[in-house]
mmCIF file of C-alpha atoms and ligand atoms in Angstrom:
data_model
loop_
_atom_site.group_PDB
_atom_site.id
_atom_site.type_symbol
_atom_site.label_atom_id
_atom_site.label_comp_id
_atom_site.label_asym_id
_atom_site.label_seq_id
_atom_site.Cartn_x
_atom_site.Cartn_y
_atom_site.Cartn_z
ATOM 1 C CA UNK A 1 -3.458 17.174 14.131
ATOM 2 C CA UNK A 2 -2.769 16.350 17.735
ATOM 3 C CA UNK A 3 0.356 17.413 19.555
ATOM 4 C CA UNK A 4 0.088 21.153 19.022
ATOM 5 C CA UNK A 5 -0.837 22.068 15.433
ATOM 6 C CA UNK A 6 -4.605 21.654 15.897
ATOM 7 C CA UNK A 7 -6.293 24.768 17.284
ATOM 8 C CA UNK A 8 -9.846 26.111 17.355
ATOM 9 C CA UNK A 9 -8.676 28.962 15.113
ATOM 10 C CA UNK A 10 -7.304 26.558 12.500
ATOM 11 C CA UNK A 11 -10.459 24.428 12.474
ATOM 12 C CA UNK A 12 -12.787 27.436 12.442
ATOM 13 C CA UNK A 13 -10.741 29.075 9.690
ATOM 14 C CA UNK A 14 -10.909 25.910 7.593
ATOM 15 C CA UNK A 15 -14.660 25.433 7.913
ATOM 16 C CA UNK A 16 -15.365 29.119 7.315
ATOM 17 C CA UNK A 17 -13.367 28.786 4.086
ATOM 18 C CA UNK A 18 -15.520 25.856 2.946
ATOM 19 C CA UNK A 19 -13.412 22.883 4.060
ATOM 20 C CA UNK A 20 -14.377 20.463 6.816
ATOM 21 C CA UNK A 21 -12.019 20.657 9.778
ATOM 22 C CA UNK A 22 -11.321 18.167 12.549
ATOM 23 C CA UNK A 23 -10.290 19.283 16.005
ATOM 24 C CA UNK A 24 -7.706 16.956 17.572
ATOM 25 C CA UNK A 25 -8.766 15.232 20.784
ATOM 26 C CA UNK A 26 -5.577 13.182 20.995
ATOM 27 C CA UNK A 27 -3.182 14.058 23.814
ATOM 28 C CA UNK A 28 -5.378 16.814 25.270
ATOM 29 C CA UNK A 29 -7.188 16.490 28.582
ATOM 30 C CA UNK A 30 -10.937 15.916 28.708
ATOM 31 C CA UNK A 31 -11.703 19.380 30.076
ATOM 32 C CA UNK A 32 -9.382 20.953 27.515
ATOM 33 C CA UNK A 33 -11.224 19.081 24.771
ATOM 34 C CA UNK A 34 -14.564 20.362 26.018
ATOM 35 C CA UNK A 35 -13.177 23.889 26.129
ATOM 36 C CA UNK A 36 -11.703 23.601 22.646
ATOM 37 C CA UNK A 37 -15.014 22.461 21.181
ATOM 38 C CA UNK A 38 -16.707 25.458 22.845
ATOM 39 C CA UNK A 39 -13.994 27.793 21.639
ATOM 40 C CA UNK A 40 -14.316 26.535 18.069
ATOM 41 C CA UNK A 41 -18.094 26.950 18.244
ATOM 42 C CA UNK A 42 -17.588 30.510 19.400
ATOM 43 C CA UNK A 43 -15.528 31.174 16.277
ATOM 44 C CA UNK A 44 -17.835 29.564 13.725
ATOM 45 C CA UNK A 45 -21.405 28.396 13.374
ATOM 46 C CA UNK A 46 -20.403 25.888 10.729
ATOM 47 C CA UNK A 47 -20.094 22.190 11.594
ATOM 48 C CA UNK A 48 -16.719 20.595 12.301
ATOM 49 C CA UNK A 49 -15.499 17.208 13.489
ATOM 50 C CA UNK A 50 -13.395 15.828 16.327
ATOM 51 C CA UNK A 51 -10.694 13.170 15.993
ATOM 52 C CA UNK A 52 -10.086 10.659 18.804
ATOM 53 C CA UNK A 53 -7.264 8.149 19.407
ATOM 54 C CA UNK A 54 -8.494 4.672 20.229
ATOM 55 C CA UNK A 55 -6.418 2.936 22.921
ATOM 56 C CA UNK A 56 -3.581 0.641 21.933
ATOM 57 C CA UNK A 57 -3.582 -2.879 23.355
ATOM 58 C CA UNK A 58 -2.142 -2.995 26.851
ATOM 59 C CA UNK A 59 0.556 -5.614 26.707
ATOM 60 C CA UNK A 60 3.720 -6.372 28.636
ATOM 61 C CA UNK A 61 6.150 -4.256 26.690
ATOM 62 C CA UNK A 62 9.831 -5.105 26.589
ATOM 63 C CA UNK A 63 11.677 -1.842 26.077
ATOM 64 C CA UNK A 64 15.055 -3.592 26.026
ATOM 65 C CA UNK A 65 17.784 -0.988 26.439
ATOM 66 C CA UNK A 66 15.609 1.769 25.014
ATOM 67 C CA UNK A 67 14.806 3.206 28.426
ATOM 68 C CA UNK A 68 18.492 3.635 29.152
ATOM 69 C CA UNK A 69 19.124 5.178 25.730
ATOM 70 C CA UNK A 70 16.396 7.752 26.258
ATOM 71 C CA UNK A 71 17.653 8.447 29.794
ATOM 72 C CA UNK A 72 21.059 9.349 28.350
ATOM 73 C CA UNK A 73 19.458 11.487 25.640
ATOM 74 C CA UNK A 74 17.301 13.307 28.184
ATOM 75 C CA UNK A 75 20.336 13.987 30.347
ATOM 76 C CA UNK A 76 21.964 15.748 27.403
ATOM 77 C CA UNK A 77 19.048 18.175 27.441
ATOM 78 C CA UNK A 78 19.143 18.566 31.216
ATOM 79 C CA UNK A 79 15.905 16.693 31.989
ATOM 80 C CA UNK A 80 14.858 13.318 33.346
ATOM 81 C CA UNK A 81 13.164 10.875 30.985
ATOM 82 C CA UNK A 82 9.461 10.276 31.553
ATOM 83 C CA UNK A 83 7.843 7.124 32.927
ATOM 84 C CA UNK A 84 7.161 4.685 30.078
ATOM 85 C CA UNK A 85 3.579 4.136 31.182
ATOM 86 C CA UNK A 86 0.632 2.894 29.214
ATOM 87 C CA UNK A 87 -2.463 5.094 29.081
ATOM 88 C CA UNK A 88 -5.651 5.114 27.059
ATOM 89 C CA UNK A 89 -5.629 8.850 26.277
ATOM 90 C CA UNK A 90 -8.940 8.980 28.192
ATOM 91 C CA UNK A 91 -10.703 7.398 25.251
ATOM 92 C CA UNK A 92 -14.008 6.644 26.986
ATOM 93 C CA UNK A 93 -14.313 10.086 28.585
ATOM 94 C CA UNK A 94 -13.574 11.749 25.239
ATOM 95 C CA UNK A 95 -16.307 9.724 23.565
ATOM 96 C CA UNK A 96 -18.623 10.972 26.340
ATOM 97 C CA UNK A 97 -17.607 14.566 25.548
ATOM 98 C CA UNK A 98 -18.340 14.319 21.828
ATOM 99 C CA UNK A 99 -21.629 12.501 22.464
ATOM 100 C CA UNK A 100 -22.709 15.213 24.931
ATOM 101 C CA UNK A 101 -21.522 17.982 22.604
ATOM 102 C CA UNK A 102 -23.354 16.427 19.636
ATOM 103 C CA UNK A 103 -20.305 16.767 17.403
ATOM 104 C CA UNK A 104 -21.629 15.939 13.911
ATOM 105 C CA UNK A 105 -18.631 13.907 12.697
ATOM 106 C CA UNK A 106 -16.174 11.986 14.862
ATOM 107 C CA UNK A 107 -13.168 10.256 13.356
ATOM 108 C CA UNK A 108 -10.964 7.679 15.033
ATOM 109 C CA UNK A 109 -7.392 6.629 14.457
ATOM 110 C CA UNK A 110 -5.140 3.829 15.820
ATOM 111 C CA UNK A 111 -7.990 1.352 15.708
ATOM 112 C CA UNK A 112 -11.728 1.002 15.792
ATOM 113 C CA UNK A 113 -14.125 2.508 18.290
ATOM 114 C CA UNK A 114 -16.036 -0.015 20.400
ATOM 115 C CA UNK A 115 -19.298 -1.117 18.787
ATOM 116 C CA UNK A 116 -21.279 0.372 21.675
ATOM 117 C CA UNK A 117 -19.575 3.736 21.119
ATOM 118 C CA UNK A 118 -20.427 3.622 17.430
ATOM 119 C CA UNK A 119 -24.049 2.972 18.434
ATOM 120 C CA UNK A 120 -24.086 5.819 20.980
ATOM 121 C CA UNK A 121 -22.617 8.242 18.453
ATOM 122 C CA UNK A 122 -25.084 7.220 15.763
ATOM 123 C CA UNK A 123 -27.948 7.547 18.239
ATOM 124 C CA UNK A 124 -27.210 11.247 18.614
ATOM 125 C CA UNK A 125 -26.845 11.727 14.859
ATOM 126 C CA UNK A 126 -23.045 11.695 14.706
ATOM 127 C CA UNK A 127 -21.307 10.217 11.668
ATOM 128 C CA UNK A 128 -18.439 7.901 12.514
ATOM 129 C CA UNK A 129 -15.268 7.893 10.424
ATOM 130 C CA UNK A 130 -12.645 5.180 10.862
ATOM 131 C CA UNK A 131 -9.085 5.717 9.677
ATOM 132 C CA UNK A 132 -7.739 2.700 7.787
ATOM 133 C CA UNK A 133 -4.447 1.949 6.070
ATOM 134 C CA UNK A 134 -5.126 -1.443 4.462
ATOM 135 C CA UNK A 135 -8.028 -3.337 2.867
ATOM 136 C CA UNK A 136 -8.087 -5.666 5.908
ATOM 137 C CA UNK A 137 -8.562 -2.721 8.275
ATOM 138 C CA UNK A 138 -11.263 -1.365 5.965
ATOM 139 C CA UNK A 139 -13.173 -4.651 6.217
ATOM 140 C CA UNK A 140 -13.026 -4.501 10.016
ATOM 141 C CA UNK A 141 -14.240 -0.895 9.992
ATOM 142 C CA UNK A 142 -17.206 -1.848 7.818
ATOM 143 C CA UNK A 143 -18.042 -4.602 10.331
ATOM 144 C CA UNK A 144 -18.118 -2.204 13.267
ATOM 145 C CA UNK A 145 -20.559 0.078 11.453
ATOM 146 C CA UNK A 146 -18.430 3.052 10.390
ATOM 147 C CA UNK A 147 -20.251 5.584 8.191
ATOM 148 C CA UNK A 148 -17.142 6.500 6.199
ATOM 149 C CA UNK A 149 -13.498 5.514 5.980
ATOM 150 C CA UNK A 150 -10.479 7.785 5.991
ATOM 151 C CA UNK A 151 -7.986 5.951 3.815
ATOM 152 C CA UNK A 152 -4.484 6.960 4.883
ATOM 153 C CA UNK A 153 -1.776 6.360 2.294
ATOM 154 C CA UNK A 154 1.961 5.875 2.813
ATOM 155 C CA UNK A 155 2.990 9.505 2.231
ATOM 156 C CA UNK A 156 0.873 10.849 5.107
ATOM 157 C CA UNK A 157 2.454 12.938 7.823
ATOM 158 C CA UNK A 158 2.139 12.081 11.497
ATOM 159 C CA UNK A 159 1.169 8.738 12.947
ATOM 160 C CA UNK A 160 0.088 5.874 10.782
ATOM 161 C CA UNK A 161 -3.427 4.877 11.695
ATOM 162 C CA UNK A 162 -2.599 1.157 11.812
ATOM 163 C CA UNK A 163 -4.916 -0.718 14.177
ATOM 164 C CA UNK A 164 -2.126 -2.830 15.626
ATOM 165 C CA UNK A 165 1.481 -1.876 15.159
ATOM 166 C CA UNK A 166 3.173 -4.964 13.717
ATOM 167 C CA UNK A 167 6.889 -4.822 14.597
ATOM 168 C CA UNK A 168 7.658 -6.896 11.505
ATOM 169 C CA UNK A 169 6.893 -3.842 9.381
ATOM 170 C CA UNK A 170 8.775 -0.504 9.681
ATOM 171 C CA UNK A 171 5.441 1.180 8.972
ATOM 172 C CA UNK A 172 3.487 -0.963 11.455
ATOM 173 C CA UNK A 173 1.830 -2.811 8.588
ATOM 174 C CA UNK A 174 2.022 -2.909 4.808
ATOM 175 C CA UNK A 175 2.550 0.639 3.520
ATOM 176 C CA UNK A 176 -0.101 1.045 0.846
ATOM 177 C CA UNK A 177 0.218 4.004 -1.462
ATOM 178 C CA UNK A 178 -2.928 6.080 -1.496
ATOM 179 C CA UNK A 179 -4.218 5.228 -4.979
ATOM 180 C CA UNK A 180 -3.953 1.435 -4.705
ATOM 181 C CA UNK A 181 -5.411 1.621 -1.186
ATOM 182 C CA UNK A 182 -8.399 3.626 -2.448
ATOM 183 C CA UNK A 183 -9.009 1.323 -5.390
ATOM 184 C CA UNK A 184 -8.686 -1.887 -3.380
ATOM 185 C CA UNK A 185 -10.923 -0.631 -0.596
ATOM 186 C CA UNK A 186 -13.515 0.699 -3.042
ATOM 187 C CA UNK A 187 -13.667 -2.793 -4.537
ATOM 188 C CA UNK A 188 -14.852 -4.102 -1.163
ATOM 189 C CA UNK A 189 -17.158 -1.474 0.242
ATOM 190 C CA UNK A 190 -19.499 1.228 -0.924
ATOM 191 C CA UNK A 191 -18.843 3.347 2.154
ATOM 192 C CA UNK A 192 -17.697 6.894 1.348
ATOM 193 C CA UNK A 193 -13.906 7.154 1.298
ATOM 194 C CA UNK A 194 -11.873 10.145 2.445
ATOM 195 C CA UNK A 195 -8.383 10.132 0.950
ATOM 196 C CA UNK A 196 -5.357 11.213 2.997
ATOM 197 C CA UNK A 197 -1.637 11.244 2.578
ATOM 198 C CA UNK A 198 0.796 13.439 0.691
ATOM 199 C CA UNK A 199 -1.762 15.733 -0.933
ATOM 200 C CA UNK A 200 -0.419 19.264 -1.295
ATOM 201 C CA UNK A 201 -2.147 20.819 -4.315
ATOM 202 C CA UNK A 202 -5.713 21.142 -5.560
ATOM 203 C CA UNK A 203 -4.682 18.938 -8.476
ATOM 204 C CA UNK A 204 -4.031 16.190 -5.921
ATOM 205 C CA UNK A 205 -7.465 16.765 -4.418
ATOM 206 C CA UNK A 206 -8.986 16.430 -7.896
ATOM 207 C CA UNK A 207 -6.926 13.278 -8.445
ATOM 208 C CA UNK A 208 -8.300 11.483 -5.391
ATOM 209 C CA UNK A 209 -11.832 12.611 -6.190
ATOM 210 C CA UNK A 210 -11.325 11.167 -9.678
ATOM 211 C CA UNK A 211 -10.120 7.980 -7.990
ATOM 212 C CA UNK A 212 -13.455 7.676 -6.235
ATOM 213 C CA UNK A 213 -12.939 9.449 -2.910
ATOM 214 C CA UNK A 214 -15.691 11.799 -1.712
ATOM 215 C CA UNK A 215 -13.181 14.089 -0.034
ATOM 216 C CA UNK A 216 -9.485 14.688 0.495
ATOM 217 C CA UNK A 217 -7.989 15.040 3.965
ATOM 218 C CA UNK A 218 -4.882 17.190 4.255
ATOM 219 C CA UNK A 219 -2.672 17.828 7.239
ATOM 220 C CA UNK A 220 0.819 18.962 6.381
ATOM 221 C CA UNK A 221 -0.254 21.856 4.127
ATOM 222 C CA UNK A 222 -1.762 23.546 7.200
ATOM 223 C CA UNK A 223 1.190 23.145 9.559
ATOM 224 C CA UNK A 224 2.692 26.565 8.847
ATOM 225 C CA UNK A 225 -0.605 28.475 8.780
ATOM 226 C CA UNK A 226 -0.521 31.326 11.308
ATOM 227 C CA UNK A 227 -3.644 29.814 12.929
ATOM 228 C CA UNK A 228 -1.890 26.490 13.606
ATOM 229 C CA UNK A 229 -0.284 25.749 16.958
ATOM 230 C CA UNK A 230 2.835 24.276 15.343
ATOM 231 C CA UNK A 231 5.964 25.083 17.341
ATOM 232 C CA UNK A 232 8.400 27.698 16.099
ATOM 233 C CA UNK A 233 11.162 25.084 15.833
ATOM 234 C CA UNK A 234 9.029 22.794 13.678
ATOM 235 C CA UNK A 235 7.916 25.711 11.483
ATOM 236 C CA UNK A 236 11.536 26.661 10.892
ATOM 237 C CA UNK A 237 12.519 23.069 10.036
ATOM 238 C CA UNK A 238 9.588 22.767 7.610
ATOM 239 C CA UNK A 239 10.385 26.104 5.983
ATOM 240 C CA UNK A 240 14.074 25.274 5.632
ATOM 241 C CA UNK A 241 13.304 22.092 3.663
ATOM 242 C CA UNK A 242 16.199 19.899 2.680
ATOM 243 C CA UNK A 243 15.344 16.998 4.986
ATOM 244 C CA UNK A 244 13.807 13.743 3.856
ATOM 245 C CA UNK A 245 10.848 12.327 5.751
ATOM 246 C CA UNK A 246 10.785 8.833 7.181
ATOM 247 C CA UNK A 247 8.521 6.592 9.223
ATOM 248 C CA UNK A 248 9.846 6.041 12.747
ATOM 249 C CA UNK A 249 8.870 4.590 16.124
ATOM 250 C CA UNK A 250 11.717 6.422 17.878
ATOM 251 C CA UNK A 251 9.611 9.075 19.612
ATOM 252 C CA UNK A 252 6.342 7.357 20.451
ATOM 253 C CA UNK A 253 6.647 3.619 19.856
ATOM 254 C CA UNK A 254 4.157 3.810 16.987
ATOM 255 C CA UNK A 255 5.145 4.415 13.369
ATOM 256 C CA UNK A 256 4.817 8.052 12.328
ATOM 257 C CA UNK A 257 6.169 10.064 9.400
ATOM 258 C CA UNK A 258 8.298 13.091 10.109
ATOM 259 C CA UNK A 259 11.427 14.965 9.101
ATOM 260 C CA UNK A 260 14.609 12.977 9.644
ATOM 261 C CA UNK A 261 16.708 14.346 12.501
ATOM 262 C CA UNK A 262 19.523 13.098 14.715
ATOM 263 C CA UNK A 263 17.285 11.281 17.200
ATOM 264 C CA UNK A 264 15.509 9.319 14.472
ATOM 265 C CA UNK A 265 18.774 8.497 12.709
ATOM 266 C CA UNK A 266 20.375 7.252 15.926
ATOM 267 C CA UNK A 267 17.397 5.152 17.047
ATOM 268 C CA UNK A 268 16.273 3.241 13.962
ATOM 269 C CA UNK A 269 15.301 0.162 15.969
ATOM 270 C CA UNK A 270 12.971 1.603 18.614
ATOM 271 C CA UNK A 271 10.512 -0.942 20.012
ATOM 272 C CA UNK A 272 6.817 -1.036 19.209
ATOM 273 C CA UNK A 273 5.469 0.317 22.501
ATOM 274 C CA UNK A 274 2.851 3.044 22.212
ATOM 275 C CA UNK A 275 2.071 5.064 24.223
ATOM 276 C CA UNK A 276 4.852 3.969 26.588
ATOM 277 C CA UNK A 277 7.597 5.504 24.467
ATOM 278 C CA UNK A 278 5.535 8.630 23.930
ATOM 279 C CA UNK A 279 5.460 9.104 27.706
ATOM 280 C CA UNK A 280 9.128 8.147 28.031
ATOM 281 C CA UNK A 281 10.378 10.720 25.497
ATOM 282 C CA UNK A 282 7.968 13.566 26.339
ATOM 283 C CA UNK A 283 10.326 15.539 28.642
ATOM 284 C CA UNK A 284 13.170 15.094 26.154
ATOM 285 C CA UNK A 285 11.082 16.384 23.252
ATOM 286 C CA UNK A 286 9.844 19.328 25.294
ATOM 287 C CA UNK A 287 13.376 20.203 26.399
ATOM 288 C CA UNK A 288 14.668 20.057 22.826
ATOM 289 C CA UNK A 289 11.827 22.337 21.715
ATOM 290 C CA UNK A 290 12.612 24.797 24.523
ATOM 291 C CA UNK A 291 16.256 24.761 23.482
ATOM 292 C CA UNK A 292 15.239 25.468 19.873
ATOM 293 C CA UNK A 293 16.891 22.210 18.805
ATOM 294 C CA UNK A 294 15.059 20.302 16.039
ATOM 295 C CA UNK A 295 17.308 17.243 16.414
ATOM 296 C CA UNK A 296 15.532 15.584 19.348
ATOM 297 C CA UNK A 297 11.888 16.488 18.846
ATOM 298 C CA UNK A 298 9.252 14.983 16.597
ATOM 299 C CA UNK A 299 8.817 17.000 13.397
ATOM 300 C CA UNK A 300 5.779 15.187 12.000
ATOM 301 C CA UNK A 301 5.115 15.980 8.349
ATOM 302 C CA UNK A 302 4.048 14.265 5.154
ATOM 303 C CA UNK A 303 6.250 13.589 2.158
ATOM 304 C CA UNK A 304 5.087 16.669 0.254
ATOM 305 C CA UNK A 305 5.969 19.103 3.051
ATOM 306 C CA UNK A 306 8.434 21.207 0.980
ATOM 307 C CA UNK A 307 5.456 22.399 -1.074
ATOM 308 C CA UNK A 308 3.515 23.791 1.896
ATOM 309 C CA UNK A 309 3.651 27.511 2.549
ATOM 310 C CA UNK A 310 2.751 29.780 5.413
ATOM 311 C CA UNK A 311 -0.434 31.432 4.151
ATOM 312 C CA UNK A 312 -3.491 31.752 6.404
ATOM 313 C CA UNK A 313 -5.808 28.736 6.418
ATOM 314 C CA UNK A 314 -8.549 30.520 4.422
ATOM 315 C CA UNK A 315 -6.074 31.227 1.651
ATOM 316 C CA UNK A 316 -4.758 27.646 1.649
ATOM 317 C CA UNK A 317 -8.303 26.290 1.311
ATOM 318 C CA UNK A 318 -9.237 28.819 -1.413
ATOM 319 C CA UNK A 319 -6.104 28.030 -3.430
ATOM 320 C CA UNK A 320 -6.733 24.269 -3.128
ATOM 321 C CA UNK A 321 -10.322 24.721 -4.336
ATOM 322 C CA UNK A 322 -9.296 26.867 -7.303
ATOM 323 C CA UNK A 323 -6.492 24.479 -8.259
ATOM 324 C CA UNK A 324 -8.822 21.490 -8.039
ATOM 325 C CA UNK A 325 -11.312 23.128 -10.374
ATOM 326 C CA UNK A 326 -8.584 24.100 -12.805
ATOM 327 C CA UNK A 327 -7.184 20.571 -12.744
ATOM 328 C CA UNK A 328 -10.566 19.025 -13.493
ATOM 329 C CA UNK A 329 -11.097 21.313 -16.480
ATOM 330 C CA UNK A 330 -7.568 20.681 -17.770
ATOM 331 C CA UNK A 331 -8.006 16.915 -17.464
ATOM 332 C CA UNK A 332 -11.400 17.018 -19.168
ATOM 333 C CA UNK A 333 -9.825 18.910 -22.075
ATOM 334 C CA UNK A 334 -6.948 16.471 -22.266
ATOM 335 C CA UNK A 335 -9.378 13.575 -22.376
ATOM 336 C CA UNK A 336 -11.430 15.363 -25.016
ATOM 337 C CA UNK A 337 -14.558 15.373 -22.847
ATOM 338 C CA UNK A 338 -17.339 17.118 -24.750
ATOM 339 C CA UNK A 339 -18.371 20.409 -23.207
ATOM 340 C CA UNK A 340 -15.168 20.787 -21.216
ATOM 341 C CA UNK A 341 -14.605 24.199 -22.765
HETATM 342 C C1 FMN B 1 1.466 17.048 12.649
HETATM 343 C C2 FMN B 1 0.429 16.019 12.320
HETATM 344 C C3 FMN B 1 -0.405 15.564 13.322
HETATM 345 C C4 FMN B 1 -1.391 14.593 13.042
HETATM 346 N N1 FMN B 1 -2.233 14.205 14.033
HETATM 347 C C5 FMN B 1 -3.244 13.352 13.739
HETATM 348 C C6 FMN B 1 -4.242 13.037 14.714
HETATM 349 O O1 FMN B 1 -4.219 13.539 15.833
HETATM 350 N N2 FMN B 1 -5.215 12.177 14.355
HETATM 351 C C7 FMN B 1 -5.292 11.625 13.099
HETATM 352 O O2 FMN B 1 -6.212 10.862 12.833
HETATM 353 N N3 FMN B 1 -4.376 11.905 12.168
HETATM 354 C C8 FMN B 1 -3.368 12.766 12.462
HETATM 355 N N4 FMN B 1 -2.458 13.095 11.475
HETATM 356 C C9 FMN B 1 -2.570 12.452 10.155
HETATM 357 C C10 FMN B 1 -3.616 13.148 9.294
HETATM 358 O O3 FMN B 1 -4.901 12.789 9.715
HETATM 359 C C11 FMN B 1 -3.488 12.762 7.817
HETATM 360 O O4 FMN B 1 -3.517 11.371 7.672
HETATM 361 C C12 FMN B 1 -2.228 13.297 7.190
HETATM 362 O O5 FMN B 1 -1.960 14.597 7.631
HETATM 363 C C13 FMN B 1 -2.360 13.273 5.704
HETATM 364 O O6 FMN B 1 -1.127 13.414 5.074
HETATM 365 P P1 FMN B 1 -0.440 14.843 4.800
HETATM 366 O O7 FMN B 1 0.089 15.272 6.125
HETATM 367 O O8 FMN B 1 0.609 14.525 3.820
HETATM 368 O O9 FMN B 1 -1.506 15.767 4.295
HETATM 369 C C14 FMN B 1 -1.479 14.066 11.738
HETATM 370 C C15 FMN B 1 -0.646 14.542 10.737
HETATM 371 C C16 FMN B 1 0.309 15.499 11.005
HETATM 372 C C17 FMN B 1 1.188 15.998 9.896
#
């Protein structure tokens, strides 16, 4: 969970509790990433993964009047808007870091890693996970040699993993619900599937395992853990509940699910221009956070966010595991499976 929530303490806490955690490489510098991997290794001897953003296509982006709109917004918060520049989030250098560090599992989002990077990672024994949101993306990920697929359903918090943001779709592409996505993708590939999106209870974990996934990937349930780096303003907004979530391009130019606030409501037609808009709105978001104002910062969260609490990560993982087991037994009984008692 890039952008603040991901910390070495959260990842280490998760893996110590028996889950498999991913450290976010997105939007952190290369040296910071190296340091974070070291820091996590100092906290746990158990394996963990790293998640990398693949670069978005560099195209001539027409921001229309959006630049002016953000300039006015930023002024309200007493800052200048950022430069709407393209960048690649130092993709290649981050791949170098995880290859050198022999990170056992590396996942990618926003597109596929280059074939030569997949080969380099596999050469050092790293498993490569590609995030996909549609059967078509799954087919492309199989082609490039991914070892497993993270299937991200519509309810997921944060950015949609779509390979190419299609402006014709509010969600950047067809918004598949998790279960149909899992079933359709399983019909095409035997690669292990990791299910993500809207899961908040161990019963949900059991449900996706029953649907054929080998694992469940959860984000939002960890946002209020004391070990997470989630901002105080976002924690308060999550705890207060009462807001719907929606998918928006308003903050970053790529579709992402978060709590509805004023900025999202007032900019429903933001252009598809990642990471240009992310760079454009950064000072505004930071200023809003400093001012304690949730109305002009991104509050990424999945649809099930009202069900997430603020327990430590170890407790969240233990509760999920116990609930999953309970759910499996209850379902077996309901189905009359022999020996379920
Ligand atoms: C605050 C936040 C940040 C996220 N950052 C990333 C990220 O850096 N890389 C990534 O692949 N997915 C990211 N995601 C998406 C998760 O990988 C996952 O798809 C999602 O959390 C699952 O849905 P849930 O939030 O309902 O559990 C993020 C999600 C949230 C809520």
